[in-house]
Coordinates of N, CA and C in Angstrom, one line a residue:
Chain A
A1 N 61.7 65.2 10.5 CA 61.0 65.6 10.2 C 60.4 66.7 10.3
Q2 N 59.8 67.1 9.2 CA 58.9 68.7 9.4 C 58.4 68.9 10.1
T3 N 58.1 69.6 11.0 CA 56.6 69.9 12.1 C 55.9 71.3 12.1
V4 N 55.1 71.4 11.9 CA 53.9 72.8 11.7 C 53.0 72.6 13.2
T5 N 53.3 73.7 13.9 CA 52.6 73.7 15.3 C 51.6 75.2 15.6
Q6 N 50.5 75.1 15.7 CA 49.4 76.2 16.0 C 49.2 75.8 17.2
S7 N 49.7 76.8 18.1 CA 49.4 77.2 19.4 C 47.9 77.8 19.6
Q8 N 47.3 78.2 18.7 CA 45.7 78.6 19.0 C 44.5 77.7 18.4
P9 N 44.0 77.1 19.1 CA 42.7 76.0 19.0 C 41.5 76.7 18.3
E10 N 41.3 78.0 19.1 CA 40.2 79.6 18.6 C 40.7 80.3 19.2
M11 N 40.1 81.2 18.2 CA 40.6 82.7 17.7 C 39.1 83.4 17.4
S12 N 39.0 84.6 17.8 CA 37.8 85.4 17.6 C 38.1 86.8 17.4
V13 N 37.4 87.2 16.9 CA 36.9 88.9 16.5 C 36.6 89.3 16.6
Q14 N 35.8 90.6 16.2 CA 35.0 91.4 15.9 C 35.1 91.7 14.5
E15 N 33.6 92.0 14.1 CA 33.9 92.4 12.6 C 34.1 93.8 12.6
A16 N 35.6 93.9 11.5 CA 36.0 95.2 11.3 C 37.0 95.1 11.9
E17 N 37.8 94.2 12.8 CA 39.1 94.3 13.6 C 39.5 93.3 12.6
T18 N 41.1 93.7 13.3 CA 42.4 92.8 13.1 C 42.3 91.5 13.7
V19 N 42.9 90.6 13.2 CA 43.3 88.8 14.0 C 44.5 88.6 13.3
T20 N 45.3 88.2 14.5 CA 46.7 87.6 14.1 C 46.9 86.2 14.5
L21 N 46.8 85.0 13.4 CA 46.4 83.7 13.9 C 48.2 83.1 13.5
S22 N 48.6 82.6 15.1 CA 50.2 81.9 15.5 C 50.7 80.6 14.4
C23 N 51.9 80.3 13.5 CA 52.1 79.0 13.6 C 53.3 79.2 13.1
T24 N 54.1 78.0 13.9 CA 55.5 77.7 14.2 C 55.7 77.2 13.6
Y25 N 57.1 76.1 12.6 CA 57.1 75.5 12.3 C 59.0 74.8 12.1
D26 N 59.0 73.6 12.1 CA 60.8 73.3 12.5 C 61.2 72.6 11.2
T27 N 62.2 73.0 10.6 CA 62.4 72.3 9.8 C 64.4 72.2 9.4
S28 N 64.6 71.6 9.0 CA 66.4 71.6 8.8 C 66.7 72.5 7.3
E29 N 66.0 72.2 6.5 CA 66.1 72.8 5.5 C 65.8 74.1 4.8
S30 N 66.8 74.6 4.0 CA 66.7 76.3 3.5 C 65.6 76.6 2.5
D31 N 65.2 76.0 1.6 CA 64.5 76.5 1.0 C 63.1 75.5 0.8
Y32 N 61.9 76.2 0.9 CA 61.1 76.1 1.2 C 59.7 76.9 0.9
Y33 N 58.2 75.9 1.1 CA 57.4 77.1 0.9 C 56.4 77.1 2.0
L34 N 56.0 77.8 2.5 CA 55.0 78.1 3.5 C 53.3 78.7 2.8
F35 N 52.1 77.9 3.5 CA 51.0 78.5 3.1 C 49.8 78.9 4.4
W36 N 49.1 79.4 4.2 CA 47.6 79.3 4.7 C 46.3 79.2 4.1
Y37 N 45.7 78.4 4.3 CA 44.7 77.4 3.7 C 43.2 77.9 4.6
K38 N 41.9 78.1 3.7 CA 40.9 78.9 5.0 C 40.0 77.5 4.6
Q39 N 39.8 76.4 5.6 CA 38.3 75.4 5.5 C 37.0 75.9 6.2
P40 N 36.6 76.2 5.4 CA 35.2 76.3 5.6 C 33.9 74.9 5.8
P41 N 33.0 75.2 7.3 CA 32.0 74.0 6.7 C 32.2 73.6 5.9
S42 N 32.2 74.0 4.6 CA 32.3 72.7 3.4 C 32.9 71.5 2.8
R43 N 34.2 71.9 4.1 CA 35.2 71.1 4.3 C 36.6 71.3 2.7
Q44 N 35.9 72.5 2.1 CA 37.0 73.0 0.7 C 38.1 73.4 1.1
M45 N 39.4 72.4 1.2 CA 40.5 73.8 1.5 C 40.8 75.0 0.3
I46 N 41.0 75.8 0.6 CA 41.2 77.3 -0.2 C 42.5 77.7 0.4
L47 N 43.4 77.8 -0.8 CA 44.4 78.9 -0.2 C 44.2 80.2 0.3
V48 N 44.9 81.0 1.0 CA 45.1 81.9 1.1 C 46.1 83.0 1.0
I49 N 46.8 82.5 1.6 CA 48.5 83.1 0.8 C 49.7 81.8 1.2
R50 N 50.4 82.2 0.1 CA 52.1 81.9 -0.2 C 52.9 82.6 0.0
Q51 N 53.9 81.6 0.4 CA 55.4 82.8 0.8 C 56.4 81.7 0.6
E52 N 57.2 81.9 -0.2 CA 58.4 81.4 -0.3 C 59.8 82.1 0.7
A53 N 60.1 80.6 1.1 CA 61.1 81.0 2.5 C 62.8 82.0 1.6
Y54 N 62.8 81.6 0.1 CA 63.9 82.3 -0.2 C 63.7 84.1 -0.2
K55 N 62.2 84.5 0.1 CA 61.7 85.7 0.3 C 61.8 86.3 1.4
Q56 N 62.7 87.6 1.6 CA 62.8 88.2 2.7 C 61.0 88.9 2.7
Q57 N 60.6 89.3 1.9 CA 59.0 89.9 1.6 C 58.5 89.5 2.0
N58 N 57.2 89.9 3.1 CA 56.2 89.5 3.5 C 55.2 89.1 2.5
A59 N 54.6 88.1 2.0 CA 53.4 87.8 1.4 C 52.3 88.7 1.6
T60 N 51.7 89.7 0.9 CA 50.7 90.0 1.4 C 49.5 90.0 -0.2
E61 N 48.1 89.5 0.0 CA 46.9 89.4 -0.8 C 45.6 90.1 -0.4
N62 N 45.5 91.4 -1.0 CA 44.4 92.0 -0.2 C 44.2 92.1 1.4
R63 N 43.2 91.5 2.6 CA 43.1 91.8 3.5 C 44.1 91.4 4.6
F64 N 44.7 89.6 3.9 CA 45.1 88.9 4.6 C 47.0 89.3 4.3
S65 N 48.0 89.5 5.0 CA 49.5 89.3 4.9 C 49.9 88.6 6.1
V66 N 51.5 87.9 5.9 CA 51.8 87.3 6.5 C 53.2 87.7 7.5
N67 N 53.3 88.0 8.6 CA 54.8 88.2 8.9 C 56.1 87.1 9.1
F68 N 56.1 86.1 7.8 CA 57.5 85.6 8.6 C 58.5 85.5 8.6
Q69 N 59.2 84.9 9.8 CA 60.5 85.3 10.6 C 61.4 83.7 10.2
K70 N 62.3 83.5 9.6 CA 62.4 82.4 9.2 C 63.4 82.3 10.2
A71 N 64.4 82.9 10.5 CA 65.4 82.7 11.7 C 64.7 82.2 12.8
A72 N 63.4 83.0 13.6 CA 62.8 82.3 14.7 C 61.6 81.2 13.6
K73 N 61.5 80.8 12.7 CA 60.7 79.5 11.6 C 59.5 80.0 12.4
S74 N 58.7 81.3 12.3 CA 57.6 81.4 13.1 C 57.3 82.1 11.4
F75 N 55.2 82.1 11.2 CA 54.6 82.4 10.5 C 52.9 82.9 10.1
S76 N 53.4 83.7 10.8 CA 52.0 83.9 11.4 C 51.2 85.2 10.5
L77 N 49.1 84.8 9.9 CA 48.8 85.2 9.7 C 47.7 86.6 9.6
K78 N 47.8 87.7 9.7 CA 47.5 89.0 9.9 C 46.2 88.9 8.7
I79 N 44.5 89.1 9.5 CA 43.3 89.2 8.7 C 43.3 90.8 9.7
S80 N 42.9 91.7 8.1 CA 42.7 93.1 8.4 C 40.9 93.4 8.1
D81 N 40.8 94.0 8.7 CA 38.9 93.9 8.6 C 38.3 93.0 8.1
S82 N 37.9 92.3 9.4 CA 37.7 91.0 9.6 C 36.4 91.1 9.2
Q83 N 36.3 89.8 7.8 CA 34.2 89.9 7.7 C 33.5 88.6 8.1
L84 N 32.2 88.3 8.4 CA 32.3 87.0 8.8 C 32.4 86.2 7.5
G85 N 32.3 86.5 6.7 CA 32.9 85.2 5.9 C 34.2 84.6 6.0
D86 N 34.4 85.4 6.9 CA 36.8 84.8 7.5 C 36.5 84.0 8.1
A87 N 35.0 83.7 8.7 CA 35.3 82.4 9.6 C 35.5 81.3 9.1
A88 N 36.1 80.3 9.7 CA 36.5 79.4 9.2 C 37.3 78.8 10.2
M89 N 37.7 77.3 9.7 CA 39.3 76.6 10.4 C 40.6 77.4 9.8
Y90 N 41.6 77.5 10.1 CA 42.9 78.2 9.3 C 44.1 77.3 9.6
F91 N 44.7 76.5 8.4 CA 45.7 75.2 8.2 C 47.4 76.3 8.2
C92 N 48.1 75.9 8.4 CA 49.8 76.7 8.6 C 49.9 75.2 8.0
A93 N 50.6 75.4 6.5 CA 51.3 74.3 6.0 C 52.7 74.4 5.3
Y94 N 53.4 73.6 5.3 CA 54.6 73.9 5.1 C 54.5 72.8 3.8
L95 N 55.3 72.7 3.0 CA 56.2 72.4 1.7 C 57.0 72.5 1.2
S96 N 57.8 71.1 1.6 CA 58.9 71.0 1.0 C 59.7 70.8 0.0
N97 N 61.2 71.3 0.0 CA 61.5 71.3 -1.5 C 61.3 69.8 -2.5
A98 N 60.8 69.2 -2.0 CA 60.4 67.6 -2.6 C 59.3 67.7 -3.1
G99 N 58.2 68.5 -2.2 CA 56.8 68.2 -2.8 C 56.2 67.6 -1.4
K100 N 56.7 67.3 0.0 CA 56.0 66.9 0.3 C 55.8 67.8 1.8
S101 N 54.1 67.6 2.2 CA 53.4 68.7 2.6 C 53.1 68.1 3.7
T102 N 53.2 69.5 4.9 CA 52.7 69.2 6.8 C 52.1 70.1 7.0
F103 N 50.9 69.9 7.4 CA 49.6 70.6 7.9 C 49.7 70.3 9.3
G104 N 49.4 72.1 9.8 CA 49.6 72.1 11.1 C 48.2 71.4 11.8
D105 N 47.7 71.2 12.6 CA 46.0 71.1 13.6 C 45.2 72.7 13.5
G106 N 45.4 73.2 13.1 CA 43.8 73.8 13.0 C 44.2 75.5 13.8
T107 N 43.5 76.2 13.1 CA 43.0 77.0 14.3 C 41.3 78.0 13.5
T108 N 40.7 77.8 14.6 CA 39.3 77.8 14.6 C 39.4 79.2 14.3
L109 N 38.4 80.7 13.8 CA 38.6 81.9 13.6 C 37.0 81.9 13.2
T110 N 36.4 82.6 14.9 CA 35.3 82.8 14.8 C 34.9 84.5 14.6
V111 N 34.1 84.5 13.8 CA 33.6 86.6 13.4 C 32.7 86.9 14.0
K112 N 32.8 87.8 15.3 CA 31.4 88.3 16.0 C 30.8 89.9 15.3
P113 N 29.7 89.6 14.8 CA 28.7 90.8 13.9 C 28.8 91.8 15.2
Chain B
E1 N 37.3 77.0 -14.5 CA 38.0 75.2 -15.0 C 36.9 74.6 -13.2
A2 N 37.0 73.4 -13.9 CA 36.3 72.3 -13.1 C 37.1 72.4 -11.6
G3 N 37.0 72.2 -10.6 CA 37.9 71.4 -9.6 C 37.5 70.2 -9.0
V4 N 38.3 69.7 -8.3 CA 38.9 68.1 -7.5 C 37.1 67.7 -7.7
A5 N 37.3 66.9 -7.9 CA 35.6 66.3 -8.2 C 35.8 64.8 -7.0
Q6 N 35.1 64.7 -5.6 CA 35.6 63.2 -5.2 C 33.8 62.9 -4.6
S7 N 34.3 61.2 -4.8 CA 32.7 60.8 -4.4 C 32.8 59.8 -3.7
P8 N 32.2 59.3 -2.5 CA 30.8 59.7 -2.8 C 30.8 61.1 -1.0
R9 N 29.7 61.7 -1.2 CA 30.7 63.1 -0.1 C 30.4 62.4 1.6
Y10 N 29.6 61.3 1.7 CA 29.1 60.7 2.9 C 29.1 59.4 2.7
K11 N 29.9 58.4 4.1 CA 29.6 57.0 3.6 C 29.6 56.5 5.0
I12 N 28.5 55.8 5.0 CA 28.7 55.2 6.3 C 29.0 53.2 6.6
I13 N 29.8 53.5 7.3 CA 30.4 51.5 6.6 C 30.0 50.5 9.1
E14 N 30.2 49.6 8.5 CA 30.5 49.3 10.0 C 31.8 48.5 9.6
K15 N 32.8 48.6 10.4 CA 33.7 48.1 11.2 C 34.3 46.5 10.3
R16 N 35.2 46.1 9.7 CA 35.6 45.1 9.1 C 35.2 44.8 7.8
Q17 N 34.3 46.2 7.4 CA 33.7 46.3 6.6 C 34.5 46.7 5.0
S18 N 34.9 46.7 3.3 CA 35.8 47.7 2.9 C 34.2 49.0 2.3
V19 N 35.9 49.9 1.8 CA 35.2 51.0 1.6 C 36.3 51.3 0.5
A20 N 35.6 52.4 -0.7 CA 36.3 53.3 -1.5 C 35.5 54.4 -2.3
F21 N 37.1 55.0 -2.4 CA 36.8 56.6 -2.6 C 37.3 57.2 -4.0
W22 N 36.8 57.8 -4.8 CA 37.1 58.3 -5.9 C 37.4 59.9 -5.7
C23 N 38.7 59.9 -6.4 CA 39.0 61.2 -6.5 C 39.2 61.3 -8.3
N24 N 39.1 62.6 -8.7 CA 39.3 62.9 -10.5 C 40.1 64.7 -10.3
P25 N 40.8 64.6 -10.3 CA 41.9 66.0 -10.2 C 41.3 67.0 -11.1
I26 N 42.3 68.2 -11.2 CA 41.3 68.8 -12.4 C 42.8 68.6 -13.6
S27 N 41.4 68.5 -14.2 CA 42.2 68.6 -16.0 C 43.5 68.9 -16.1
G28 N 45.1 68.2 -16.0 CA 46.4 68.6 -16.3 C 46.9 68.5 -15.1
H29 N 46.4 68.4 -14.2 CA 47.5 68.3 -13.1 C 48.0 67.1 -13.2
A30 N 49.6 66.7 -12.5 CA 50.6 65.8 -13.0 C 50.4 65.5 -11.8
T31 N 50.4 65.9 -10.0 CA 50.2 65.1 -8.9 C 49.1 65.1 -8.6
L32 N 48.4 64.2 -7.9 CA 47.7 63.8 -7.0 C 48.2 63.7 -5.7
Y33 N 46.8 63.9 -4.9 CA 47.6 63.1 -3.4 C 46.0 63.2 -2.4
W34 N 46.1 61.9 -1.2 CA 44.9 61.5 -0.4 C 45.5 62.3 0.6
Y35 N 44.9 62.4 1.6 CA 44.8 63.0 2.8 C 44.3 62.5 4.2
Q36 N 43.9 61.8 5.0 CA 43.2 61.9 5.8 C 43.1 62.6 7.2
Q37 N 41.8 63.3 7.2 CA 41.9 64.4 8.3 C 40.6 64.3 9.5
I38 N 41.3 63.7 10.4 CA 40.4 63.1 12.2 C 39.9 64.5 12.1
L39 N 38.9 64.1 13.2 CA 38.2 65.4 13.8 C 39.2 66.5 14.8
G40 N 39.0 67.7 14.3 CA 40.3 68.9 15.0 C 42.0 68.5 15.2
Q41 N 41.9 67.7 13.7 CA 43.3 67.9 13.3 C 43.7 68.4 11.8
G42 N 44.8 68.0 11.0 CA 44.8 68.9 10.4 C 45.3 67.5 9.3
P43 N 44.9 68.3 8.2 CA 45.4 66.9 6.8 C 46.8 66.2 7.2
K44 N 46.3 65.1 7.2 CA 48.1 64.1 7.2 C 47.9 63.3 5.4
L45 N 49.0 63.7 5.0 CA 49.5 62.8 3.8 C 49.7 61.3 3.5
L46 N 48.5 61.2 3.6 CA 48.7 59.3 3.0 C 49.3 58.7 1.4
I47 N 49.4 59.3 0.5 CA 50.2 59.0 -0.4 C 49.9 60.2 -1.7
Q48 N 51.0 60.1 -1.9 CA 51.4 61.4 -3.3 C 51.3 60.6 -4.5
F49 N 50.8 61.4 -5.7 CA 51.3 60.7 -6.9 C 51.6 61.6 -8.0
Q50 N 52.9 61.3 -8.6 CA 53.1 61.7 -9.7 C 52.8 61.1 -10.9
N51 N 52.0 61.8 -12.0 CA 51.3 60.6 -12.7 C 50.9 59.9 -12.6
N52 N 51.0 58.8 -12.6 CA 50.5 56.9 -12.3 C 51.2 56.7 -11.3
G53 N 52.7 57.0 -11.3 CA 53.9 56.8 -10.1 C 53.3 56.8 -9.0
V54 N 53.7 56.5 -8.1 CA 53.7 56.9 -6.7 C 55.3 57.6 -6.1
V55 N 54.7 58.5 -5.6 CA 55.9 59.1 -4.9 C 56.6 59.5 -3.9
D56 N 55.1 59.2 -2.9 CA 55.1 58.9 -1.1 C 54.4 58.1 -1.0
D57 N 54.3 57.3 0.0 CA 53.1 56.5 0.4 C 54.0 56.2 1.9
S58 N 54.4 56.8 3.0 CA 55.6 56.5 3.8 C 54.3 56.4 4.7
Q59 N 53.5 57.1 4.9 CA 52.3 57.2 6.1 C 50.8 56.3 5.7
L60 N 51.0 55.9 4.4 CA 49.7 54.8 3.9 C 50.1 53.7 5.0
P61 N 48.8 53.0 5.9 CA 48.8 51.8 6.8 C 48.3 50.5 5.3
K62 N 49.6 50.3 5.1 CA 49.4 49.3 3.9 C 48.7 47.6 3.9
D63 N 49.2 48.0 5.8 CA 48.0 46.4 5.6 C 46.2 46.6 5.7
R64 N 45.9 47.6 4.8 CA 45.0 48.0 5.1 C 43.7 49.0 4.1
F65 N 45.1 49.8 3.8 CA 44.9 50.8 2.5 C 46.2 50.5 1.3
S66 N 44.8 50.8 0.5 CA 45.2 51.2 -0.8 C 44.8 52.1 -1.9
A67 N 45.7 52.6 -2.8 CA 45.8 53.8 -3.8 C 45.9 53.2 -4.8
E68 N 45.6 53.5 -5.9 CA 45.6 53.8 -7.3 C 45.7 54.5 -8.0
R69 N 46.2 55.1 -9.5 CA 45.6 56.2 -10.2 C 46.1 55.6 -11.4
L70 N 45.2 55.5 -12.0 CA 44.6 54.8 -13.6 C 45.0 56.0 -14.3
K71 N 46.3 55.6 -15.4 CA 46.5 56.0 -16.5 C 46.4 57.6 -15.9
G72 N 46.1 57.9 -14.7 CA 47.7 59.2 -14.7 C 46.9 60.1 -14.3
V73 N 45.1 59.9 -14.1 CA 43.9 60.7 -14.6 C 43.2 60.3 -13.0
D74 N 42.5 59.8 -13.2 CA 41.3 59.2 -12.1 C 42.2 58.7 -11.2
S75 N 41.4 58.7 -9.6 CA 42.7 57.8 -8.6 C 41.7 57.4 -7.8
T76 N 41.6 56.2 -7.1 CA 40.7 55.2 -6.2 C 41.2 54.8 -4.2
L77 N 40.8 55.2 -3.6 CA 41.3 54.6 -2.4 C 40.7 54.2 -1.8
K78 N 41.5 53.1 -0.9 CA 40.2 51.4 -0.9 C 40.8 51.3 0.9
I79 N 40.1 51.3 1.8 CA 40.1 50.6 2.9 C 39.1 49.4 3.1
Q80 N 40.6 48.1 3.5 CA 39.5 46.6 3.6 C 40.7 46.3 4.1
P81 N 40.2 46.2 5.7 CA 38.9 45.9 6.6 C 39.0 47.5 7.0
A82 N 38.0 47.8 7.5 CA 37.5 48.8 7.8 C 37.9 48.9 9.8
K83 N 38.5 50.0 10.6 CA 38.7 50.3 11.8 C 37.9 51.1 12.2
L84 N 37.8 51.2 13.6 CA 36.6 52.6 14.1 C 37.7 53.8 13.6
E85 N 39.2 53.1 13.5 CA 40.1 54.8 13.8 C 40.1 55.5 12.3
D86 N 40.1 54.5 11.5 CA 39.7 55.3 10.0 C 38.4 56.5 10.0
S87 N 37.7 56.4 10.6 CA 36.4 57.8 10.7 C 37.0 59.0 10.6
A88 N 37.3 59.9 9.0 CA 37.9 61.0 9.2 C 37.1 61.4 7.9
V89 N 37.7 62.6 7.4 CA 37.6 62.9 6.3 C 38.4 62.7 4.9
Y90 N 38.3 62.4 4.4 CA 39.4 61.5 3.0 C 39.5 62.9 2.3
L91 N 40.6 63.9 1.8 CA 40.6 64.8 1.6 C 41.4 64.4 0.2
C92 N 41.2 64.8 -1.2 CA 42.0 64.3 -2.2 C 42.5 65.9 -2.6
A93 N 43.6 66.0 -2.9 CA 44.4 67.5 -4.3 C 44.9 67.0 -5.2
S94 N 44.6 68.0 -5.7 CA 45.9 68.1 -7.6 C 46.6 69.3 -7.2
S95 N 47.7 69.4 -7.8 CA 48.5 70.8 -8.4 C 49.1 69.9 -9.4
L96 N 49.5 71.2 -10.4 CA 50.3 71.1 -11.8 C 51.3 70.3 -11.7
H97 N 52.3 70.5 -10.8 CA 53.6 70.3 -11.2 C 53.6 69.7 -9.5
T98 N 55.1 69.4 -8.7 CA 54.9 69.1 -7.5 C 55.5 70.0 -6.7
T99 N 56.4 70.4 -6.8 CA 57.2 71.7 -5.7 C 56.5 73.1 -5.8
N100 N 56.0 73.3 -5.2 CA 55.9 74.9 -4.9 C 54.5 75.2 -5.0
E101 N 54.0 74.3 -5.5 CA 52.3 74.4 -6.1 C 51.3 74.7 -5.9
K102 N 50.4 75.6 -5.5 CA 49.2 75.8 -5.0 C 48.4 74.1 -4.9
L103 N 47.8 73.7 -3.9 CA 47.3 72.4 -3.8 C 45.5 73.3 -4.1
F104 N 44.9 72.2 -5.2 CA 43.4 72.4 -5.2 C 42.8 71.6 -4.7
F105 N 41.2 71.7 -3.8 CA 41.4 70.2 -3.4 C 40.2 69.9 -3.4
G106 N 39.5 69.1 -3.5 CA 37.9 68.8 -3.4 C 36.8 68.7 -1.5
S107 N 36.1 68.2 -2.2 CA 35.2 68.9 -1.1 C 35.3 68.0 0.4
G108 N 36.3 66.6 -0.3 CA 36.2 65.2 0.6 C 35.1 64.5 1.1
T109 N 35.6 63.3 1.9 CA 34.2 62.5 1.8 C 34.6 62.1 3.1
Q110 N 33.4 62.1 4.2 CA 33.4 61.6 5.5 C 32.9 60.4 5.4
L111 N 34.0 59.8 6.2 CA 33.3 57.9 6.7 C 33.7 58.0 8.2
S112 N 32.3 57.3 8.5 CA 31.8 56.9 9.5 C 32.0 55.6 9.7
V113 N 32.8 54.9 10.6 CA 32.8 53.7 10.8 C 32.3 52.7 12.4
L114 N 31.1 52.5 11.7 CA 30.4 51.9 13.0 C 30.6 50.8 13.9

């Protein structure tokens, strides 16, 4: 079974600074997908960024980018120029080729003005 | 486009009572998921439907939980009887297909069992 580990329960960053959230996973599969989701207090999960395991190039979405290290099974999220609206719970998720999803336990990000 | 709709938003019941949650996925989305999110944890998949068929219900406590997806559209999740440890947020999500697809989530139902 796949597992996803987020080792940082809480992180904080100063507004306009950069922060990196860590995620490691365990799998025996070679093809899969990785995601970062954001969950604000409204509880609705919002997709931040997605990475296909077969792609070597790291995904980027505006201020959000990932550092995907397939051999190390690591998938960290970097948020640049942090904004107050980035404050939320962030979940790393693994999706197998068969469509089975596994989520980490989340990292609470606080952005200080 | 309209998002994933869930109701009710909050529910408080006493243990041993029954409760039902409703989910309306995004129109045209074939796959529907129910997740249980206990406070301080990530979502845990309870059941996954592809159209109106069950793809994965390996983590659904079938002695008390049941779910159905009528006509491959709306879905209901029921708990009967509820236990204290069922207190959680129940999230519904949908996706266009199954593999590699982005999930669209509803706002969830927060259940408190007293």
